[in-house]
Amino acid sequence: MLLSQLSAAASPLTQEQLQKLQGLVAELNPIQQAWVSGYLAANANTAALAGTLGQAPAAAAEAAPLTILYGSQTGNAKGVAAQLESAAKARGLQTKLVNMADYKPAALKKEQFIAVAVSTYGEGEPPEDAETLHAFLAGKKAPKLDGVKVAVLGLGDSSYEFFCQTAIDFEERLQKLGAESVVARADLDVDYEEQATAWIDSALDAFEPALKAQQEQGGANVVAMPLATAGAHASQYTKQNPFSAEISVVQKITGRNSTKDVRHVEISLEGSDIQYQPGDSLGVFFLNDEQRVDEVIALLGLKGDSEVTLGNETLTLRTALVEKLELTQSYPGFVEKYAAATNNAELSTLAGDKAALREYIEARQIFDIIKQQPGTLSAQALVDSCRKIQPRLYSIASSQAEVEEEVHLTVGLVEFDAFGETHQGGCSGFLAHRVEEGTQVKVFSEHNDNFRLPADDNTPVIMVGPGTGIAPFRAFLQEREARDAEGDNWLFFGNPHFTQDFLYQVELQKYVKSGVLNRIDLAFSRDQAEKIYVQDRLREKGQDVYTWLQNGAHFYVCGDASRMAKDVHQALVDIVKQYAGKSDEEAEEYLKELRSAGRYQKDVY
């Protein structure tokens, strides 16, 4: 029976309570309704248990839970950790799910069962929220973990050299401290969902006997989550179930003579329940270049209308190559499988030399590998050689407080010449050149709780976002204006040329004029003989930057991880050393404390 069909006579609720409940349920999506249902059931079970035992639930002896620690850069590791928690609870196991950024390392000595889900980015580096724990485990203060049972799952991208390095680090360091791995570590590539599910089952099979034995001896508590922690709205649209949205605007915002091609993209979310906050990202699924797909099919002597199987789906080869499979970003697994399918001795030899293979794929898209090494294989073998296309994540450049049922992106076109042809990035090429107004694109929002404006609107913020790194700060400024935030805002922006590359110039000037943007410092690197970057502007204003930090400012960086973010960090170290009279180690510790307090946040790629 539906809630709306219940009468006051059939319900133990008063008429007023029933009306309130019906009103609440009408505002919730199915996911939220399921959460509330689970909350109420847990709450009722806890109360019933207390009544049965004649005591408050808190008085029961507490067994050691399965502590699930996650470190996530884009949300994937967080999702796997939540999946592990859900599967463990379905088995009746007590769990504790914790973001590594919120975990007190000193609590390690109290743990008995630990599961780790962690991603890797850049040159084998831990995600932002895993940095502190990662460093602690390698330090002298890390406790002995003899008898502790652990399981580690890593997420990464085999396109990069240091694939799942952070997960490797965590397992090695935990084992060195005496912990015992109960299941083989999983190093999972971008197409990880099925393997993650299998690993979760294996890990729980290994953990369950000891966990249940402890629970039976000690009496595990059922702890109901307070309703207030429901937090952010959970959309029904996810990476596994994206929303088909409509492109409304694609506008080039760099000049005709710019060395960069940056597009401002506006997408309608009308008809969805997608909500996002400044600092979040948008996942975008793209279509491969149809002309290049047709070239590949012809080159291999295949037929586009041949039927192939992809998972549980049957579709034509051409549809699979255009819509479902990765054909731009190269990775070792493709070379290995394609070499075997085509009996290509040269590629097989290359696949056996990791260093040579890495150099080979770095210069080539998958389109290039096929074109340069054509062979004979079946349509299904080609499909089996490829991995599924993965959405690209873009920092959201808008606040819903201003744009409502829209989402804006700032997309830099990846474009380069190689082997006599112009190449483009898969998604950036799609958004810059292969969509138009009205094109449908599949999207989902990816929450990033590690890149958030201060809860207190009186808190000052410093934002460093050169190039397309300006995107989240456009959202920040829109949000701060909509909230009438009193806190000061200071932006550092850089790009090659003032006349060609000043992204969102008119908007930023408007914010300066209205007082929303209190300070702006610009670094146009190629407008003078000596190149000037945002880190140079930071050093120039070092005294004021340090004063702002001492007055409680939050510091944000968005953009290139490999160079810019490191150079900005070094500039901060130098500023703290100079104006606080600290040593290198003390300055690093000062910034580490800012990170731990959520006052130094990065969104880098």
GROMACS .gro file of C-alpha atoms in nm, residues 396-568:
model
  173
  396ILE     CA    1   3.232   2.282  -1.264
  397ALA     CA    2   3.251   2.652  -1.350
  398SER     CA    3   2.912   2.761  -1.215
  399SER     CA    4   2.703   2.782  -0.901
  400GLN     CA    5   2.344   2.660  -0.908
  401ALA     CA    6   2.258   2.956  -0.691
  402GLU     CA    7   2.305   3.162  -1.009
  403VAL     CA    8   2.251   2.929  -1.307
  404GLU     CA    9   1.986   2.699  -1.151
  405GLU     CA   10   1.915   2.406  -1.389
  406GLU     CA   11   2.240   2.448  -1.582
  407VAL     CA   12   2.600   2.351  -1.540
  408HIS     CA   13   2.894   2.534  -1.697
  409LEU     CA   14   3.238   2.401  -1.790
  410THR     CA   15   3.567   2.557  -1.899
  411VAL     CA   16   3.722   2.313  -2.146
  412GLY     CA   17   4.072   2.342  -2.290
  413LEU     CA   18   4.102   2.163  -2.623
  414VAL     CA   19   4.380   1.906  -2.625
  415GLU     CA   20   4.525   1.928  -2.977
  416PHE     CA   21   4.861   1.827  -3.123
  417ASP     CA   22   5.022   1.720  -3.449
  418ALA     CA   23   5.174   1.374  -3.479
  419PHE     CA   24   5.252   1.137  -3.767
  420GLY     CA   25   5.138   1.392  -4.022
  421GLU     CA   26   4.791   1.438  -3.868
  422THR     CA   27   4.618   1.667  -3.620
  423HIS     CA   28   4.509   1.483  -3.308
  424GLN     CA   29   4.256   1.591  -3.049
  425GLY     CA   30   4.166   1.472  -2.703
  426GLY     CA   31   3.865   1.242  -2.692
  427CYS     CA   32   3.627   1.453  -2.486
  428SER     CA   33   3.775   1.799  -2.544
  429GLY     CA   34   3.766   1.739  -2.921
  430PHE     CA   35   3.407   1.619  -2.892
  431LEU     CA   36   3.296   1.926  -2.694
  432ALA     CA   37   3.498   2.177  -2.897
  433HIS     CA   38   3.428   2.052  -3.251
  434ARG     CA   39   3.172   1.773  -3.267
  435VAL     CA   40   2.875   1.908  -3.072
  436GLU     CA   41   2.635   2.189  -3.142
  437GLU     CA   42   2.337   2.347  -2.972
  438GLY     CA   43   2.085   2.072  -2.896
  439THR     CA   44   2.335   1.782  -2.896
  440GLN     CA   45   2.261   1.528  -2.624
  441VAL     CA   46   2.547   1.436  -2.390
  442LYS     CA   47   2.548   1.194  -2.098
  443VAL     CA   48   2.660   1.351  -1.770
  444PHE     CA   49   2.665   1.303  -1.393
  445SER     CA   50   2.793   1.510  -1.101
  446GLU     CA   51   3.090   1.398  -0.893
  447HIS     CA   52   3.100   1.546  -0.545
  448ASN     CA   53   3.433   1.668  -0.410
  449ASP     CA   54   3.414   1.734  -0.038
  450ASN     CA   55   3.787   1.810  -0.038
  451PHE     CA   56   3.741   2.131  -0.238
  452ARG     CA   57   3.481   2.340  -0.061
  453LEU     CA   58   3.423   2.703   0.025
  454PRO     CA   59   3.444   2.780   0.398
  455ALA     CA   60   3.123   2.715   0.589
  456ASP     CA   61   3.163   3.059   0.747
  457ASP     CA   62   3.089   3.325   0.485
  458ASN     CA   63   3.305   3.573   0.677
  459THR     CA   64   3.619   3.370   0.605
  460PRO     CA   65   3.857   3.520   0.346
  461VAL     CA   66   3.970   3.301   0.054
  462ILE     CA   67   4.274   3.306  -0.174
  463MET     CA   68   4.226   3.134  -0.511
  464VAL     CA   69   4.508   3.038  -0.750
  465GLY     CA   70   4.375   2.923  -1.086
  466PRO     CA   71   4.579   2.979  -1.402
  467GLY     CA   72   4.436   2.873  -1.739
  468THR     CA   73   4.130   2.650  -1.716
  469GLY     CA   74   4.205   2.627  -1.343
  470ILE     CA   75   3.984   2.937  -1.320
  471ALA     CA   76   3.676   2.714  -1.356
  472PRO     CA   77   3.591   2.632  -0.992
  473PHE     CA   78   3.674   2.986  -0.884
  474ARG     CA   79   3.415   3.126  -1.123
  475ALA     CA   80   3.173   2.899  -0.933
  476PHE     CA   81   3.314   3.018  -0.598
  477LEU     CA   82   3.261   3.384  -0.689
  478GLN     CA   83   2.906   3.321  -0.813
  479GLU     CA   84   2.829   3.138  -0.488
  480ARG     CA   85   2.988   3.401  -0.264
  481GLU     CA   86   2.792   3.674  -0.441
  482ALA     CA   87   2.463   3.480  -0.414
  483ARG     CA   88   2.522   3.423  -0.042
  484ASP     CA   89   2.621   3.786   0.022
  485ALA     CA   90   2.935   3.649   0.182
  486GLU     CA   91   3.128   3.911   0.377
  487GLY     CA   92   3.463   3.735   0.354
  488ASP     CA   93   3.723   3.887   0.121
  489ASN     CA   94   3.813   3.711  -0.206
  490TRP     CA   95   4.157   3.724  -0.371
  491LEU     CA   96   4.223   3.566  -0.712
  492PHE     CA   97   4.554   3.488  -0.882
  493PHE     CA   98   4.504   3.414  -1.252
  494GLY     CA   99   4.758   3.354  -1.526
  495ASN     CA  100   4.781   3.263  -1.895
  496PRO     CA  101   5.014   3.346  -2.186
  497HIS     CA  102   4.869   3.676  -2.320
  498PHE     CA  103   4.638   3.945  -2.177
  499THR     CA  104   4.471   4.023  -2.510
  500GLN     CA  105   4.413   3.660  -2.614
  501ASP     CA  106   4.385   3.452  -2.297
  502PHE     CA  107   4.213   3.652  -2.021
  503LEU     CA  108   3.934   3.401  -1.955
  504TYR     CA  109   3.608   3.549  -1.821
  505GLN     CA  110   3.764   3.896  -1.822
  506VAL     CA  111   3.435   4.089  -1.829
  507GLU     CA  112   3.288   3.881  -1.545
  508LEU     CA  113   3.597   3.921  -1.328
  509GLN     CA  114   3.602   4.296  -1.388
  510LYS     CA  115   3.237   4.307  -1.283
  511TYR     CA  116   3.322   4.125  -0.960
  512VAL     CA  117   3.605   4.371  -0.893
  513LYS     CA  118   3.375   4.666  -0.953
  514SER     CA  119   3.099   4.527  -0.728
  515GLY     CA  120   3.343   4.442  -0.451
  516VAL     CA  121   3.286   4.066  -0.460
  517LEU     CA  122   3.645   4.022  -0.580
  518ASN     CA  123   3.855   4.233  -0.345
  519ARG     CA  124   4.190   4.164  -0.506
  520ILE     CA  125   4.306   4.017  -0.836
  521ASP     CA  126   4.665   3.957  -0.943
  522LEU     CA  127   4.740   3.862  -1.303
  523ALA     CA  128   5.035   3.680  -1.455
  524PHE     CA  129   5.047   3.687  -1.835
  525SER     CA  130   5.365   3.495  -1.892
  526ARG     CA  131   5.445   3.590  -2.252
  527ASP     CA  132   5.362   3.964  -2.243
  528GLN     CA  133   5.714   4.061  -2.140
  529ALA     CA  134   6.068   3.936  -2.196
  530GLU     CA  135   6.079   3.759  -1.860
  531LYS     CA  136   5.813   3.495  -1.809
  532ILE     CA  137   5.590   3.563  -1.509
  533TYR     CA  138   5.368   3.298  -1.353
  534VAL     CA  139   5.116   3.289  -1.069
  535GLN     CA  140   5.380   3.162  -0.826
  536ASP     CA  141   5.586   3.474  -0.901
  537ARG     CA  142   5.288   3.697  -0.820
  538LEU     CA  143   5.239   3.506  -0.496
  539ARG     CA  144   5.598   3.576  -0.393
  540GLU     CA  145   5.559   3.944  -0.487
  541LYS     CA  146   5.259   3.970  -0.253
  542GLY     CA  147   5.408   3.732   0.004
  543GLN     CA  148   5.364   3.959   0.306
  544ASP     CA  149   4.992   4.005   0.235
  545VAL     CA  150   4.943   3.636   0.153
  546TYR     CA  151   5.094   3.538   0.489
  547THR     CA  152   4.884   3.800   0.672
  548TRP     CA  153   4.567   3.664   0.510
  549LEU     CA  154   4.663   3.310   0.615
  550GLN     CA  155   4.730   3.426   0.970
  551ASN     CA  156   4.386   3.589   0.967
  552GLY     CA  157   4.221   3.255   0.884
  553ALA     CA  158   4.208   3.263   0.504
  554HIS     CA  159   4.149   2.942   0.308
  555PHE     CA  160   4.393   2.881   0.022
  556TYR     CA  161   4.286   2.703  -0.299
  557VAL     CA  162   4.480   2.582  -0.604
  558CYS     CA  163   4.332   2.445  -0.926
  559GLY     CA  164   4.511   2.339  -1.243
  560ASP     CA  165   4.816   2.146  -1.358
  561ALA     CA  166   4.946   1.903  -1.096
  562SER     CA  167   5.284   1.822  -1.244
  563ARG     CA  168   5.432   2.173  -1.247
  564MET     CA  169   5.205   2.460  -1.148
  565ALA     CA  170   5.070   2.313  -0.822
  566LYS     CA  171   5.421   2.213  -0.713
  567ASP     CA  172   5.558   2.559  -0.798
  568VAL     CA  173   5.275   2.727  -0.607
   0.00000   0.00000   0.00000
